[in-house]
Every structure is written in C-alpha cells, then in structure tokens.
CSV table of C-alpha atoms and ligand atoms in Angstrom, one decimal:
chain,number,residue,atom,x,y,z
A,1,MET,CA,-18.7,50.1,-2.2
A,2,SER,CA,-15.9,52.5,-1.0
A,3,ASN,CA,-12.9,51.4,-3.0
A,4,ASP,CA,-11.4,52.6,-6.2
A,5,ASN,CA,-14.4,51.2,-8.1
A,6,ASP,CA,-16.7,54.0,-6.6
A,7,HIS,CA,-17.5,55.2,-10.1
A,8,ASP,CA,-19.7,52.1,-10.5
A,9,SER,CA,-22.4,52.8,-7.8
A,10,LYS,CA,-22.8,56.2,-6.0
A,11,HIS,CA,-21.8,58.9,-8.5
A,12,ASP,CA,-23.5,57.9,-11.7
A,13,ASP,CA,-26.1,60.7,-11.9
A,14,ASP,CA,-28.9,58.4,-10.6
A,15,LEU,CA,-28.3,55.7,-13.2
A,16,ALA,CA,-29.0,52.3,-11.6
A,17,VAL,CA,-25.9,50.3,-12.0
A,18,GLU,CA,-25.9,46.9,-10.5
A,19,GLU,CA,-23.6,44.0,-10.9
A,20,SER,CA,-25.3,40.9,-12.2
A,21,LYS,CA,-25.1,37.8,-9.9
A,22,PRO,CA,-23.9,34.6,-11.5
A,23,LYS,CA,-27.2,32.7,-11.9
A,24,LEU,CA,-26.6,28.9,-11.4
A,25,LYS,CA,-30.0,27.5,-10.5
A,26,ARG,CA,-30.4,23.8,-10.0
A,27,PRO,CA,-33.0,22.2,-12.2
A,28,PRO,CA,-36.3,21.5,-10.5
A,29,LEU,CA,-36.9,17.9,-9.4
A,30,TYR,CA,-40.0,15.8,-9.6
A,31,ARG,CA,-41.2,12.8,-7.6
A,32,VAL,CA,-42.5,9.9,-9.7
A,33,LEU,CA,-45.4,8.2,-7.9
A,34,LEU,CA,-47.2,4.9,-8.2
A,35,LEU,CA,-50.8,4.9,-7.3
A,36,ASN,CA,-52.6,2.0,-5.7
A,37,ASP,CA,-55.5,0.1,-7.3
A,38,ASP,CA,-57.4,-3.1,-6.4
A,39,TYR,CA,-56.5,-5.2,-9.5
A,40,THR,CA,-52.8,-4.9,-10.4
A,41,PRO,CA,-51.0,-8.0,-9.1
A,42,MET,CA,-48.3,-7.2,-6.4
A,43,GLU,CA,-45.7,-9.1,-8.4
A,44,PHE,CA,-46.3,-6.9,-11.5
A,45,VAL,CA,-45.8,-3.7,-9.4
A,46,VAL,CA,-42.5,-5.2,-8.0
A,47,GLU,CA,-41.4,-6.0,-11.6
A,48,VAL,CA,-42.2,-2.4,-12.6
A,49,LEU,CA,-40.1,-1.0,-9.8
A,50,GLU,CA,-37.2,-3.2,-10.7
A,51,ARG,CA,-37.4,-2.7,-14.5
A,52,PHE,CA,-38.0,1.1,-14.7
A,53,PHE,CA,-36.6,2.4,-11.4
A,54,ASN,CA,-33.7,0.0,-10.9
A,55,HIS,CA,-34.7,-1.0,-7.4
A,56,GLN,CA,-33.5,-4.2,-5.9
A,57,ARG,CA,-36.3,-6.8,-5.2
A,58,HIS,CA,-36.2,-6.1,-1.4
A,59,LYS,CA,-36.6,-2.3,-1.9
A,60,ALA,CA,-39.2,-2.8,-4.7
A,61,THR,CA,-41.3,-5.0,-2.4
A,62,GLN,CA,-41.1,-2.4,0.4
A,63,ILE,CA,-42.2,0.4,-2.0
A,64,MET,CA,-45.0,-1.8,-3.5
A,65,LEU,CA,-46.4,-2.6,0.0
A,66,ALA,CA,-46.2,1.1,1.0
A,67,VAL,CA,-48.2,2.0,-2.1
A,68,HIS,CA,-50.7,-0.8,-1.3
A,69,THR,CA,-51.3,0.4,2.3
A,70,GLU,CA,-50.9,4.2,1.9
A,71,GLY,CA,-52.5,4.7,-1.6
A,72,GLN,CA,-49.4,6.1,-3.3
A,73,GLY,CA,-45.6,6.0,-3.0
A,74,VAL,CA,-42.4,7.5,-4.5
A,75,CYS,CA,-40.5,5.4,-7.0
A,76,GLY,CA,-37.7,7.9,-7.5
A,77,ILE,CA,-36.8,11.6,-8.0
A,78,TYR,CA,-35.7,12.9,-11.4
A,79,SER,CA,-35.4,15.9,-13.7
A,80,ARG,CA,-38.6,16.8,-15.5
A,81,ASP,CA,-37.6,15.0,-18.8
A,82,VAL,CA,-36.6,11.8,-17.0
A,83,ALA,CA,-39.7,11.9,-14.8
A,84,GLU,CA,-42.0,12.3,-17.8
A,85,THR,CA,-40.3,9.5,-19.7
A,86,LYS,CA,-40.6,7.1,-16.7
A,87,VAL,CA,-44.3,7.9,-16.3
A,88,THR,CA,-45.0,7.3,-20.0
A,89,GLN,CA,-43.0,4.0,-20.1
A,90,VAL,CA,-44.7,2.6,-17.0
A,91,ASN,CA,-48.2,3.6,-18.1
A,92,GLU,CA,-47.6,2.1,-21.6
A,93,TYR,CA,-46.2,-1.1,-20.0
A,94,SER,CA,-49.1,-1.5,-17.6
A,95,HIS,CA,-51.6,-0.9,-20.4
A,96,ALA,CA,-49.9,-3.4,-22.7
A,97,ASN,CA,-50.2,-5.9,-19.9
A,98,GLN,CA,-53.8,-5.0,-19.2
A,99,HIS,CA,-53.3,-3.8,-15.7
A,100,PRO,CA,-54.8,-0.5,-14.4
A,101,LEU,CA,-51.6,0.5,-12.6
A,102,ARG,CA,-51.0,4.2,-12.9
A,103,CYS,CA,-47.8,6.3,-12.6
A,104,THR,CA,-47.7,10.0,-12.3
A,105,PHE,CA,-45.3,12.8,-11.2
A,106,GLU,CA,-45.4,15.9,-9.0
A,107,SER,CA,-42.9,18.7,-8.3
A,108,GLN,CA,-40.7,18.1,-5.2
B,201,LIG,N1,-53.5,-3.3,-4.3
B,201,LIG,C1,-52.9,-4.2,-5.3
B,201,LIG,C2,-53.4,-5.6,-4.9
B,201,LIG,O1,-53.9,-5.8,-3.8
B,201,LIG,C3,-51.4,-4.2,-5.3
B,201,LIG,C4,-50.9,-2.9,-5.8
B,201,LIG,C5,-49.8,-2.3,-5.1
B,201,LIG,C6,-51.4,-2.2,-6.9
B,201,LIG,C7,-49.3,-1.1,-5.6
B,201,LIG,C8,-50.9,-1.0,-7.4
B,201,LIG,O2,-49.3,0.7,-7.1
B,201,LIG,C9,-49.8,-0.5,-6.7
B,201,LIG,N2,-53.2,-6.6,-5.8
C-alpha cells in the first residue's frame, strides 16, 4: 500500500502485519437421501416425502419413482442440524411402521 497508511506494511522492522479479512462463511449444506428397498410400499414413501419434506404429492411421487428406479434420491438440502433431524425422524417413523425404508445424508 502506498498511501498515508504506509506504516502498517513495509516499514515495520520485518514484523508481519496483515489486515484480517472479514470471515463470513456460509454454513455447509447436506443432501438428505432416501434409499430404495424391495419392501416399503410406494404410497408410504410418498407420504414420507409429503410429511417430512413438505413436497406436494406430484413432486413426492416423482422423487419416489426416481429412488425406485435409480436406487437413491434427494429429498431436500439442509444445514447439518436440520438434515440430521430429518434423517432421525424418517428412520424412526419407518421403523415404527415396520418398513425398512432408510434415510441418510451426505455433504453437498
Ligand atoms: N422399491 C419399492 C417398491 O417397489 C418402493 C420404494 C421406493 C421403496 C423408494 C423405497 O426409497 C424408496 N415397493
């Protein structure tokens, strides 16, 4: 810098003087996934997508069919806390209803 703040960088007897950058990092995001299995009824998966991920029936059906044919699919993208909570809620709900449906999350 060559202005009247020169004292802060070049002539400090080799002391490293660096201005700190404002650090505003966005929180990391996580994809919540549903995994396919051979036993969970399609209607139950659609209900899960409506109940826990607030999808409309048409979109929930699309996601369910994508999971059914591709093996897994994204239900939504959330902060870590929300992603963990959704996964726990879905897995508890599936277990309570005696379905093997599994939900998990991965970093974006
Ligand atoms: N494959 C299941 C069936 O044929 C349906 C299903 C879809 C199960 C999506 C799980 O995440 C899933 N009944």
